[in-house]
Amino acid sequence: MNILILGGGGREHALAWAVMQNPKCDKLIVAPGNAGIAQIAECASLDIEDGGAVVEFSGENAIDLIIIGPEAPLAAGVADALRDAGFPVFGPSKAAAELEASKSFTKEICDAAKAPTAAYGHFTDAEAAKAYVRDQGAPIVVKADGLAAGKGVIIAETVEAAEAAIDDMFGGAFGGAGAEVVIEEFMTGEEASFFLLVDGEDVLPIGTAQDHKRVGEGDTGPNTGGMGAYSPAPVLSDAVAEKALEEIVKPTMREMARRGTPYSGVLYAGLMIENGQPRLVEYNVRFGDPECQVLMMRLGAQALDLIHACAEGRLAEAQVTWADDHAMTVVLAAEGYPGSYEKGTVIGGLDGLTEDSFHQMFHAGTSKKDGKVVASGGRVLNATARGATLAEAAERAYALVDGVDWPEGFCRRDIGWRAL
Ligand code: AMP
Ligand code: GLY
């Protein structure tokens, strides 16, 4: 099989690594890729948000399966263009990608499906939104309706802070994403992520994970794209996962199919769990980054068979084989991230790392310059390991971190603290 992966982050490096383990993969191209991906696959330069260009490239390269990593090509309808041209593709249609692109859309689907989630109001003008906030009281959560790169959510501790957030959003602080606002009840509990493959009708759980969104140790400081993750997430026990499946995922997927916009691809359900009851925080229509890295580490080569079955609508016959293991990924980021940071700093020590089916240094924002690997983004490397226990996985992941010589980088030293 000739496979094309779209994207160039740590998520896509992990996907590429898993796909390459599987003997069914004859050739792998990743667009645009990064310096780590270039060591295991061919990297191509291609406008991955241009459906026509991706279709043409796939035809020219006799591609049999396209795996879409990030949300932007999905929201741009690249999966639709590929499906219309007859290519098997892993990723939802533009209409189904609304589950991530519009928060009010997801809330409405939850209402129709009676799926447990936070109470909410949806507003197109500031005065009505503020009146709702005054009525509900604080703490309360103010969200820009559209895609805001993870920054469009304000947890307001007071009514005044919520009103200020509403003014900011309608004032254009998040561009078009804030033209509509969703205001939600503040939910308490522990968060975890549940990953499932969906092929319109059938749903197959493929794992759980917990992310670390804050930049600082002890979950302090500003939000980031994620500073580390581990799998499985103990709070998502079998009983809680079963509830999430039956009460949230299956009813919402049935509602999507009923509306004529069936979902196909990986579904990432962000859940809040309190007293054994899961509620939906949000859906994402792609793998989490860095959650994908720990899932791929645990799934290995079978990830390709699962993705292929999903793309071809054969999930009913697919099965996941779990080892009783744990995985952890620690993100190395450029000093200053998530604020401003330097690019082009040289990363040493990568050639000396032990990498095997228990240890992988996945690359996120890296490129090659004058024969050296340099940092080209905020989140740069993902030290990923698995072990019989989470403690063993952590020890191995931090051993990888310690093998890297990059004075301009940093990581959190406490990934997994809740579970450890
Ligand atoms: P989102 O972009 O919807 O994932 O929100 C970002 C983060 O804000 C979530 O991961 C939660 O930590 C938090 N959050 C979002 N909505 C709520 C809510 N209704 N109650 C409590 N926390 C929330
Ligand atoms: N790590 C969080 C996300 O990918 O959305």
CSV table of N, CA and C and ligand atoms in Angstrom, one decimal, residues 103 107 117-119 140-141 143 150-155 183-188 191 213 223 268 270 272 280-284, ligand 1:
chain,number,residue,atom,x,y,z
A,103,LYS,N,-18.5,25.2,18.3
A,103,LYS,CA,-18.9,24.7,19.6
A,103,LYS,C,-20.4,24.7,19.8
A,107,LYS,N,-22.9,21.5,20.8
A,107,LYS,CA,-23.9,21.6,21.9
A,107,LYS,C,-25.3,21.2,21.4
A,117,THR,N,-23.6,17.0,29.0
A,117,THR,CA,-22.6,18.0,28.8
A,117,THR,C,-23.0,19.2,29.7
A,118,ALA,N,-22.2,20.2,29.7
A,118,ALA,CA,-22.5,21.4,30.5
A,118,ALA,C,-23.7,22.2,29.9
A,119,ALA,N,-24.6,22.7,30.8
A,119,ALA,CA,-25.7,23.6,30.4
A,119,ALA,C,-25.1,24.8,29.7
A,140,ILE,N,-18.0,30.7,35.5
A,140,ILE,CA,-18.7,30.4,34.2
A,140,ILE,C,-17.7,30.4,33.1
A,141,VAL,N,-18.0,29.7,32.0
A,141,VAL,CA,-17.0,29.5,30.9
A,141,VAL,C,-17.5,30.2,29.7
A,143,LYS,N,-16.8,31.0,25.7
A,143,LYS,CA,-16.1,30.3,24.6
A,143,LYS,C,-16.4,31.0,23.2
A,150,GLY,N,-7.2,26.8,20.2
A,150,GLY,CA,-7.2,26.4,21.6
A,150,GLY,C,-7.2,27.6,22.6
A,151,LYS,N,-7.3,28.8,22.0
A,151,LYS,CA,-7.2,30.0,22.9
A,151,LYS,C,-8.6,30.6,23.2
A,152,GLY,N,-9.6,30.1,22.6
A,152,GLY,CA,-10.9,30.8,22.7
A,152,GLY,C,-11.8,30.4,23.8
A,153,VAL,N,-11.1,29.9,24.9
A,153,VAL,CA,-11.9,29.5,26.1
A,153,VAL,C,-11.5,30.3,27.3
A,154,ILE,N,-12.4,31.0,27.9
A,154,ILE,CA,-12.0,31.8,29.1
A,154,ILE,C,-12.8,31.2,30.3
A,155,ILE,N,-12.1,30.8,31.3
A,155,ILE,CA,-12.8,30.3,32.6
A,155,ILE,C,-12.9,31.6,33.5
A,183,ILE,N,-21.7,30.2,26.1
A,183,ILE,CA,-21.5,30.4,27.5
A,183,ILE,C,-21.9,29.1,28.3
A,184,GLU,N,-21.0,28.5,29.0
A,184,GLU,CA,-21.2,27.2,29.6
A,184,GLU,C,-21.1,27.2,31.1
A,185,GLU,N,-21.9,26.4,31.7
A,185,GLU,CA,-21.7,26.0,33.1
A,185,GLU,C,-20.3,25.6,33.4
A,186,PHE,N,-19.7,25.9,34.4
A,186,PHE,CA,-18.3,25.5,34.8
A,186,PHE,C,-18.5,24.1,35.4
A,187,MET,N,-17.8,23.1,34.8
A,187,MET,CA,-17.9,21.7,35.3
A,187,MET,C,-16.7,21.5,36.2
A,188,THR,N,-16.9,20.7,37.2
A,188,THR,CA,-15.8,20.3,38.1
A,188,THR,C,-15.6,18.8,37.8
A,191,GLU,N,-10.4,15.7,34.0
A,191,GLU,CA,-10.5,15.6,32.6
A,191,GLU,C,-9.7,14.4,32.0
A,213,LYS,N,-2.1,20.5,29.9
A,213,LYS,CA,-2.2,21.7,29.0
A,213,LYS,C,-1.4,22.9,29.5
A,223,ASN,N,-1.9,28.2,29.2
A,223,ASN,CA,-2.2,27.0,28.4
A,223,ASN,C,-1.3,26.9,27.2
A,268,TYR,N,-12.1,12.4,19.0
A,268,TYR,CA,-11.4,12.6,20.2
A,268,TYR,C,-12.4,13.3,21.1
A,270,GLY,N,-13.2,14.9,24.6
A,270,GLY,CA,-12.6,15.5,25.8
A,270,GLY,C,-13.7,15.4,26.9
A,272,MET,N,-15.2,15.3,31.1
A,272,MET,CA,-15.0,15.7,32.5
A,272,MET,C,-15.7,14.6,33.3
A,280,LEU,N,-19.4,15.5,28.3
A,280,LEU,CA,-18.6,16.0,27.2
A,280,LEU,C,-18.2,17.4,27.4
A,281,VAL,N,-16.8,17.7,27.3
A,281,VAL,CA,-16.3,19.0,27.3
A,281,VAL,C,-16.3,19.5,25.9
A,282,GLU,N,-15.7,18.7,25.0
A,282,GLU,CA,-15.6,19.1,23.6
A,282,GLU,C,-15.3,17.8,22.8
A,283,TYR,N,-15.6,18.0,21.5
A,283,TYR,CA,-15.1,17.0,20.5
A,283,TYR,C,-14.0,17.6,19.7
A,284,ASN,N,-13.0,16.8,19.3
A,284,ASN,CA,-12.0,17.1,18.3
A,284,ASN,C,-12.1,16.1,17.2
B,1,AMP,P1,-11.9,23.5,24.9
B,1,AMP,O1,-11.2,24.3,24.0
B,1,AMP,O2,-13.4,23.4,24.8
B,1,AMP,O3,-11.2,22.1,25.0
B,1,AMP,O4,-11.6,24.0,26.4
B,1,AMP,C1,-10.3,24.1,26.8
B,1,AMP,C2,-10.2,23.7,28.3
B,1,AMP,O5,-11.1,24.5,29.1
B,1,AMP,C3,-10.8,22.3,28.5
B,1,AMP,O6,-9.8,21.3,28.3
B,1,AMP,C4,-11.1,22.4,30.0
B,1,AMP,O7,-10.0,22.3,30.8
B,1,AMP,C5,-11.7,23.8,30.1
B,1,AMP,N1,-13.1,23.8,30.0
B,1,AMP,C6,-13.8,24.0,28.8
B,1,AMP,N2,-15.1,24.0,29.1
B,1,AMP,C7,-15.3,23.8,30.4
B,1,AMP,C8,-16.4,23.7,31.3
B,1,AMP,N3,-17.7,23.8,30.8
B,1,AMP,N4,-16.2,23.6,32.6
B,1,AMP,C9,-14.9,23.5,33.1
B,1,AMP,N5,-13.8,23.6,32.3
B,1,AMP,C10,-14.0,23.7,31.0
